[in-house]
Structures are given as C-alpha cells and as structure tokens.
PDB file of C-alpha atoms in Angstrom:
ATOM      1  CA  UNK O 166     -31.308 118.103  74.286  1.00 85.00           C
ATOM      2  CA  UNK O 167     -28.577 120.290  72.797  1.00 83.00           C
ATOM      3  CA  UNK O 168     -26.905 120.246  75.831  1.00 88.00           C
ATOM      4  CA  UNK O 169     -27.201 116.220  76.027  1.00 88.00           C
ATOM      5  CA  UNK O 170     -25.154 116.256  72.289  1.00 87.00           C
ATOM      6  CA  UNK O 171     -22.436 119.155  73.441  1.00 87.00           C
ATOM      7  CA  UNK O 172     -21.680 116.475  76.729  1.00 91.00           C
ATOM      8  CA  UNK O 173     -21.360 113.513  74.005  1.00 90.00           C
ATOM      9  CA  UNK O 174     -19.264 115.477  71.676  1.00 85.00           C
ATOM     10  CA  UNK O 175     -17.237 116.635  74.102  1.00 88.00           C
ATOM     11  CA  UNK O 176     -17.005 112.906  75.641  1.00 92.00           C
ATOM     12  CA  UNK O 177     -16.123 111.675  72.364  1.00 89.00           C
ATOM     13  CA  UNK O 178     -13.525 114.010  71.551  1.00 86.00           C
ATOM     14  CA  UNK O 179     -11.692 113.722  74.518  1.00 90.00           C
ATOM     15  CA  UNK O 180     -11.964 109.991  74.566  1.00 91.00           C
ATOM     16  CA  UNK O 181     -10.503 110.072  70.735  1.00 87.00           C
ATOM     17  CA  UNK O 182      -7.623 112.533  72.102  1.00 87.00           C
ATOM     18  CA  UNK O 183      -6.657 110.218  75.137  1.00 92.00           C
ATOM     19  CA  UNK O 184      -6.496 106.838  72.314  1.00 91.00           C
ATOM     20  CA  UNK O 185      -4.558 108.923  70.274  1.00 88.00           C
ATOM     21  CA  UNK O 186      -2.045 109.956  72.997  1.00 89.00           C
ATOM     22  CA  UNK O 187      -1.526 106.569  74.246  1.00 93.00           C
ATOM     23  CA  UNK O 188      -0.154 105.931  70.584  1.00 90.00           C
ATOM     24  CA  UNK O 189       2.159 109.033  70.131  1.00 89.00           C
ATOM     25  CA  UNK O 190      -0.432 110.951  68.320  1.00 86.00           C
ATOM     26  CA  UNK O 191      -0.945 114.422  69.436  1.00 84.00           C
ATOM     27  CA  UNK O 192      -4.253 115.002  67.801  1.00 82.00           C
ATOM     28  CA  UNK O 193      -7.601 116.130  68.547  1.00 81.00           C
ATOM     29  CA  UNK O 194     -10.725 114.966  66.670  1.00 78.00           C
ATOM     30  CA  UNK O 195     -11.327 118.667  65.438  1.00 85.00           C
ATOM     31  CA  UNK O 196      -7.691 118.728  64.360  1.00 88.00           C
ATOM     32  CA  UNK O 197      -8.054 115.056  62.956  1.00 83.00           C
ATOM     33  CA  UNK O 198     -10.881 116.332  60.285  1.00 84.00           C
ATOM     34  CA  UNK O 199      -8.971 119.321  59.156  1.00 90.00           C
ATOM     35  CA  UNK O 200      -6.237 117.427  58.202  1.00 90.00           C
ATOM     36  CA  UNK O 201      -8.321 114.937  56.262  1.00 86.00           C
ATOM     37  CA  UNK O 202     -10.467 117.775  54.790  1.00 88.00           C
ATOM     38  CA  UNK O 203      -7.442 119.374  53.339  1.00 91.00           C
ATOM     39  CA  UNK O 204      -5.966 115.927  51.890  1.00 87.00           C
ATOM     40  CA  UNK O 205      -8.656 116.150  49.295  1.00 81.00           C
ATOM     41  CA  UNK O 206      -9.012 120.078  49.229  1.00 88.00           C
ATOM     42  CA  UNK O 207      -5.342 121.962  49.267  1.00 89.00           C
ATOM     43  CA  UNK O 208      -5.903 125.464  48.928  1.00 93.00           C
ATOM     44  CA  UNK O 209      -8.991 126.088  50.529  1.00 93.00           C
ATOM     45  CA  UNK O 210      -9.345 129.208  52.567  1.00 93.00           C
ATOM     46  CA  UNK O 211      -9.962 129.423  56.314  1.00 91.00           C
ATOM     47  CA  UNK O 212     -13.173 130.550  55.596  1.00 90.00           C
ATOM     48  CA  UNK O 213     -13.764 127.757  53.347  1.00 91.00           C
ATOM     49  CA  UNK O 214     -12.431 124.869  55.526  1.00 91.00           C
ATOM     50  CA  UNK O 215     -14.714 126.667  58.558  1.00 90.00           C
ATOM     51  CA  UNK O 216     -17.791 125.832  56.428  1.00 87.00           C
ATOM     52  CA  UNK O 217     -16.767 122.796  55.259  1.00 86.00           C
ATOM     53  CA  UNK O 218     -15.683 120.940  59.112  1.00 85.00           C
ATOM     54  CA  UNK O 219     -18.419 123.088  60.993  1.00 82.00           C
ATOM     55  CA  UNK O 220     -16.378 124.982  63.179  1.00 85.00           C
ATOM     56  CA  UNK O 221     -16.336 129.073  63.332  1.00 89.00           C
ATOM     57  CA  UNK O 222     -13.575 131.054  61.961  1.00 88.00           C
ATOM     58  CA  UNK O 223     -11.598 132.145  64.941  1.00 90.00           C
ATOM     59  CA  UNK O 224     -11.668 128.792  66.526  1.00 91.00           C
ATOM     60  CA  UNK O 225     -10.602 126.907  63.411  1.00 92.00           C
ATOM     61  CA  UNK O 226      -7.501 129.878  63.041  1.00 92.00           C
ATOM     62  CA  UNK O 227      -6.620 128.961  66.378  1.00 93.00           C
ATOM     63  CA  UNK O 228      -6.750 125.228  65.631  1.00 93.00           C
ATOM     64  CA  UNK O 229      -4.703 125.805  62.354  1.00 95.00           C
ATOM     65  CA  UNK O 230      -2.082 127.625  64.695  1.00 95.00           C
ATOM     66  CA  UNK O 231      -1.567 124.346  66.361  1.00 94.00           C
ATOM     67  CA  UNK O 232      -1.018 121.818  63.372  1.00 94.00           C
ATOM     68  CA  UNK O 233       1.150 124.823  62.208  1.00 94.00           C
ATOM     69  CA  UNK O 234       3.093 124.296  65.412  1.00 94.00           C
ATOM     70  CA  UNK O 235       3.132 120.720  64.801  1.00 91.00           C
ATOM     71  CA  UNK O 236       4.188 120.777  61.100  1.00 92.00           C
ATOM     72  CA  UNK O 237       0.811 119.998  59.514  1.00 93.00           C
ATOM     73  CA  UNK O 238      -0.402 122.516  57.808  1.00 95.00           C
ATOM     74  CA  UNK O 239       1.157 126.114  56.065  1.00 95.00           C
ATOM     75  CA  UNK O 240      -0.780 128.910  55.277  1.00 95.00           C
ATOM     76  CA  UNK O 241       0.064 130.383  51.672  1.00 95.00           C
ATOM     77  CA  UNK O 242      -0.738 133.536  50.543  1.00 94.00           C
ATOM     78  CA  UNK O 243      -3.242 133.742  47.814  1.00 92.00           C
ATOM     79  CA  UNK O 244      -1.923 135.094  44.867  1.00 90.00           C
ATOM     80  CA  UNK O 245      -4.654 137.322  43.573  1.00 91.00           C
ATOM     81  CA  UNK O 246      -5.729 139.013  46.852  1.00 90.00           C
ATOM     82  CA  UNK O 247      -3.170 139.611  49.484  1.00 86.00           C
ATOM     83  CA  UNK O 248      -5.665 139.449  52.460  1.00 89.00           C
ATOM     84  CA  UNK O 249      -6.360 135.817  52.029  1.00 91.00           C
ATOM     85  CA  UNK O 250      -4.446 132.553  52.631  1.00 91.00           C
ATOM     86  CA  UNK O 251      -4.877 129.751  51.694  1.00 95.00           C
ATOM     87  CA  UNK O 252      -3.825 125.884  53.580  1.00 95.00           C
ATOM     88  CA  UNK O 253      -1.948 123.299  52.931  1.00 95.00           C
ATOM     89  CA  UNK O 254      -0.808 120.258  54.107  1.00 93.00           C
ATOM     90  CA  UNK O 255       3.088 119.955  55.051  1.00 92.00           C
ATOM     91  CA  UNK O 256       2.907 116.679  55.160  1.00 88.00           C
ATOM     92  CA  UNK O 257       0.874 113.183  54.782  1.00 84.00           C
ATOM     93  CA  UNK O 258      -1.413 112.058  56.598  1.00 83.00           C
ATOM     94  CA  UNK O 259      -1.099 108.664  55.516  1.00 84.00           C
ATOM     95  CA  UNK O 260       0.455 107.661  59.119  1.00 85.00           C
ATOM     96  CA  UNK O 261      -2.161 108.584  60.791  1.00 84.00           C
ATOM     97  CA  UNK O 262      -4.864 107.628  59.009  1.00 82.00           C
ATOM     98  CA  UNK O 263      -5.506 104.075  59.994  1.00 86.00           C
ATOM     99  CA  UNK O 264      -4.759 104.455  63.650  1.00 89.00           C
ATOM    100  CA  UNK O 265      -6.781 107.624  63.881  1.00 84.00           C
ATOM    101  CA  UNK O 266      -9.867 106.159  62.054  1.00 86.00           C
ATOM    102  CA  UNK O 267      -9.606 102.805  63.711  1.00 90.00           C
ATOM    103  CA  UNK O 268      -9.349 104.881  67.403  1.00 90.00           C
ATOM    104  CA  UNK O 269     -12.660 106.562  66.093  1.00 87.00           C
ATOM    105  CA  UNK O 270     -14.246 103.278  65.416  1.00 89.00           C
ATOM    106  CA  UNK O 271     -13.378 101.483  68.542  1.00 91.00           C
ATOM    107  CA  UNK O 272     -15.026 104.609  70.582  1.00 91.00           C
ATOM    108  CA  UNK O 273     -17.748 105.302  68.626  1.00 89.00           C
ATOM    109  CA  UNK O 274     -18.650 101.212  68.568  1.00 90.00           C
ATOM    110  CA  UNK O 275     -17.722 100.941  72.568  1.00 92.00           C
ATOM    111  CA  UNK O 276     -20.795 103.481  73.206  1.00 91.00           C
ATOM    112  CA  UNK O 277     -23.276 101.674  70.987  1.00 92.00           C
ATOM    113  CA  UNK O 278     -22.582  97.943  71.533  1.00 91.00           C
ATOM    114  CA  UNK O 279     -25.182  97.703  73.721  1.00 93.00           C
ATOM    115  CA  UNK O 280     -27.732  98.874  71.720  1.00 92.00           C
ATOM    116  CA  UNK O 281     -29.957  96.827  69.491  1.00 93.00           C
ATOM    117  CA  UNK O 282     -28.697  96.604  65.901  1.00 90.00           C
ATOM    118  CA  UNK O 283     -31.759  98.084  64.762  1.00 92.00           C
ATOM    119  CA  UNK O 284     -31.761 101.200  67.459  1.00 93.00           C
ATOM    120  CA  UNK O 285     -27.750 101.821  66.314  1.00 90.00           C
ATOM    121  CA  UNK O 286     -29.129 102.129  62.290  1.00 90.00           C
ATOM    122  CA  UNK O 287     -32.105 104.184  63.433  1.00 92.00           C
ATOM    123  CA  UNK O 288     -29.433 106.452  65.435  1.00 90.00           C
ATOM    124  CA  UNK O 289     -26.987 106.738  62.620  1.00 88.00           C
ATOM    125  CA  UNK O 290     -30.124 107.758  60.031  1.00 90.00           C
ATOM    126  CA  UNK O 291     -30.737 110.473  62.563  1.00 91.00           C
ATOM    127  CA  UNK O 292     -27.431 111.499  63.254  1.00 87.00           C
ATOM    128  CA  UNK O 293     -27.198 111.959  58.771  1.00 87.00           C
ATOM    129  CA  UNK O 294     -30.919 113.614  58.358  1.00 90.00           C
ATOM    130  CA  UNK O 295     -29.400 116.604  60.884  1.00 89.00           C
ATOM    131  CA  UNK O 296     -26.137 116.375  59.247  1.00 82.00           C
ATOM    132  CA  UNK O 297     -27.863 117.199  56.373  1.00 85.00           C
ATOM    133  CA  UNK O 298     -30.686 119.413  57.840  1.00 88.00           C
ATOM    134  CA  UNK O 299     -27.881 121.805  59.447  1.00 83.00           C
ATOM    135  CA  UNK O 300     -26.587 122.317  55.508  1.00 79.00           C
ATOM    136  CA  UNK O 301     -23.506 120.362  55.617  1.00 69.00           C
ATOM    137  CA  UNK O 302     -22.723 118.280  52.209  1.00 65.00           C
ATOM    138  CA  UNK O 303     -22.631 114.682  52.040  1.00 62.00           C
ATOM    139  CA  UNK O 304     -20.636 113.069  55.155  1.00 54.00           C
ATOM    140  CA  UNK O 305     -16.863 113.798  55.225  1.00 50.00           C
ATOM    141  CA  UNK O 306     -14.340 111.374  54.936  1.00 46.00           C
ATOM    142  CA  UNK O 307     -13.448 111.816  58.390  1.00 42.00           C
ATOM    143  CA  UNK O 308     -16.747 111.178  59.956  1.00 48.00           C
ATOM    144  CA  UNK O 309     -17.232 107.533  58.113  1.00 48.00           C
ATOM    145  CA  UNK O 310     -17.009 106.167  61.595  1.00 44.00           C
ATOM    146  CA  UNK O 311     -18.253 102.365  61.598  1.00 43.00           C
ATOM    147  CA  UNK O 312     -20.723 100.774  63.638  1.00 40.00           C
ATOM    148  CA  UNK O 313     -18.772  97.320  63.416  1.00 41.00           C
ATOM    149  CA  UNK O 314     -19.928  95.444  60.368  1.00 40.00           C
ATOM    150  CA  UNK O 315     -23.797  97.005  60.383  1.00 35.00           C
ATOM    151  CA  UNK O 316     -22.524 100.165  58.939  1.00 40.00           C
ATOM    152  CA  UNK O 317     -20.890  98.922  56.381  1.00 42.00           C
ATOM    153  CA  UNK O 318     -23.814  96.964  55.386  1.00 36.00           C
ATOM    154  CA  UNK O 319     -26.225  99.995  55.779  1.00 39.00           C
ATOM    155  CA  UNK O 320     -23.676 101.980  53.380  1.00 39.00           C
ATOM    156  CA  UNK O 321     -23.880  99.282  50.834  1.00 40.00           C
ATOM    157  CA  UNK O 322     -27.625  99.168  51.077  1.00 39.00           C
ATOM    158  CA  UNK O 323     -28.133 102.650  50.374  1.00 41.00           C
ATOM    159  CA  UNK O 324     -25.572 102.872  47.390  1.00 43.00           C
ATOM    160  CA  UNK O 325     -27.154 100.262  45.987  1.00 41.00           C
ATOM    161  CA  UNK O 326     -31.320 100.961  46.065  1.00 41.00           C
TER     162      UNK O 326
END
C-alpha cells in the first residue's frame, strides 16, 4: 500500500509541476507549500519548516537552495546562535497563489470525479485521520485542496457541529 501512495504522490506532483509550467510557473508542489508555510511563519528554522511540511532536513535544504535560486526565499542568520538560520520570504506569493491552488484543485478533482460523492468524503476523512495519525497539526493552508463544491460543504459541516 505505501508504495500505491508514493506512485500517487509522485503522479500528483508531477502533474501539479507540468500545470504550473504551462503557465510560467516554475514550481513544484513541495516548493509550492514551503512558500505558503513561510507566508504565515517568517523566521522559522530549516529544522522547523522540515517538521512543519513533512519533508527531511537535507531534502528541504536542497529545495530551499532552489527558491533561493529563484528569488523566493533568504536564509538569515539567527541572531542569538550563529549556527542557525532562519527563512524568509523575498517576495509575495500573492501571484501565485490563485493559479497554484486552482492547478491543485483541477488535478486533485480530475482524479476523483468519478468517484461517488460519498466514496470522495470517505477518502478525504481518511486522507485527514493519517494526516493527523502521522503527528502533523491541523491541515496546512497549502493542502486545502477542494473536491469541487463537496469539500467545501464537508468543511462547513465540521466547523459547524
């Protein structure tokens, strides 16, 4: 089974990265929910931002070299301990923020549109109980992908009772 989700993540993510492409955006998923992690956190560590997006340390320093490259992000030293730095962002996302959600959306909904309504809820609960089973805080902005309208609906429901 693990090896079923790796093939779908790894689907997903390079579907997301072609979308993005078509429209002049050179950004992968992974790099996608740095960016938006840091929007609401500047200053974390590396170590910090690992936890917080799920990816190891030396993969996410190596992803942070590349928005580096691209003018995303800066690494700042920390001013009371020299070994650490801490990230920001260069610049806003803002730009990319519709596109890039709405590109997540269409791919995500694409793979489940032919699924029951009721199967596509039941997957999303069990996509949130390992989210949270695997010690990761409540979802992160950038995973708030949509099942069209149902999600929104199921989001409502559960703010609400």
């Amino acid at each position: 089974m693990l090896g079923l989700i790796t093939d779908i993540q790894n689907g997903l993510s390079k579907r997301f990265r072609d979308r993005a492409n078509q429209i002049g955006i050179t950004l992968s998923r992974p790099q996608w929910g740095v960016l938006t992690t840091l929007t609401g956190r500047p200053g974390l560590t590396q170590t910090e931002l690992a936890d917080l997006v799920g990816i190891g340390r030396a993969p996410l320093g190596k992803l942070i070299d590349k928005l580096e490259a691209q003018n995303w992000v800066e690494r700042r030293p920390d001013p009371e301990d020299r070994r650490v730095n801490r990230l920001y962002l260069v610049r806003s996302t803002s730009s990319i923020d519709e596109p890039t959600q709405s590109i997540s959306n269409q791919v995500v909904n694409e793979l489940l549109e032919d699924l029951p309504e009721s199967d596509q809820l039941a997957f999303r609960r069990a996509l949130e109980h390992m989210h949270r089973k695997l010690g990761f805080s409540p979802t992160p902005a950038y995973m708030n992908y949509s099942y069209s309208e149902l999600a929104n609906l199921d989001v409502a429901k559960s703010e609400h009772g």
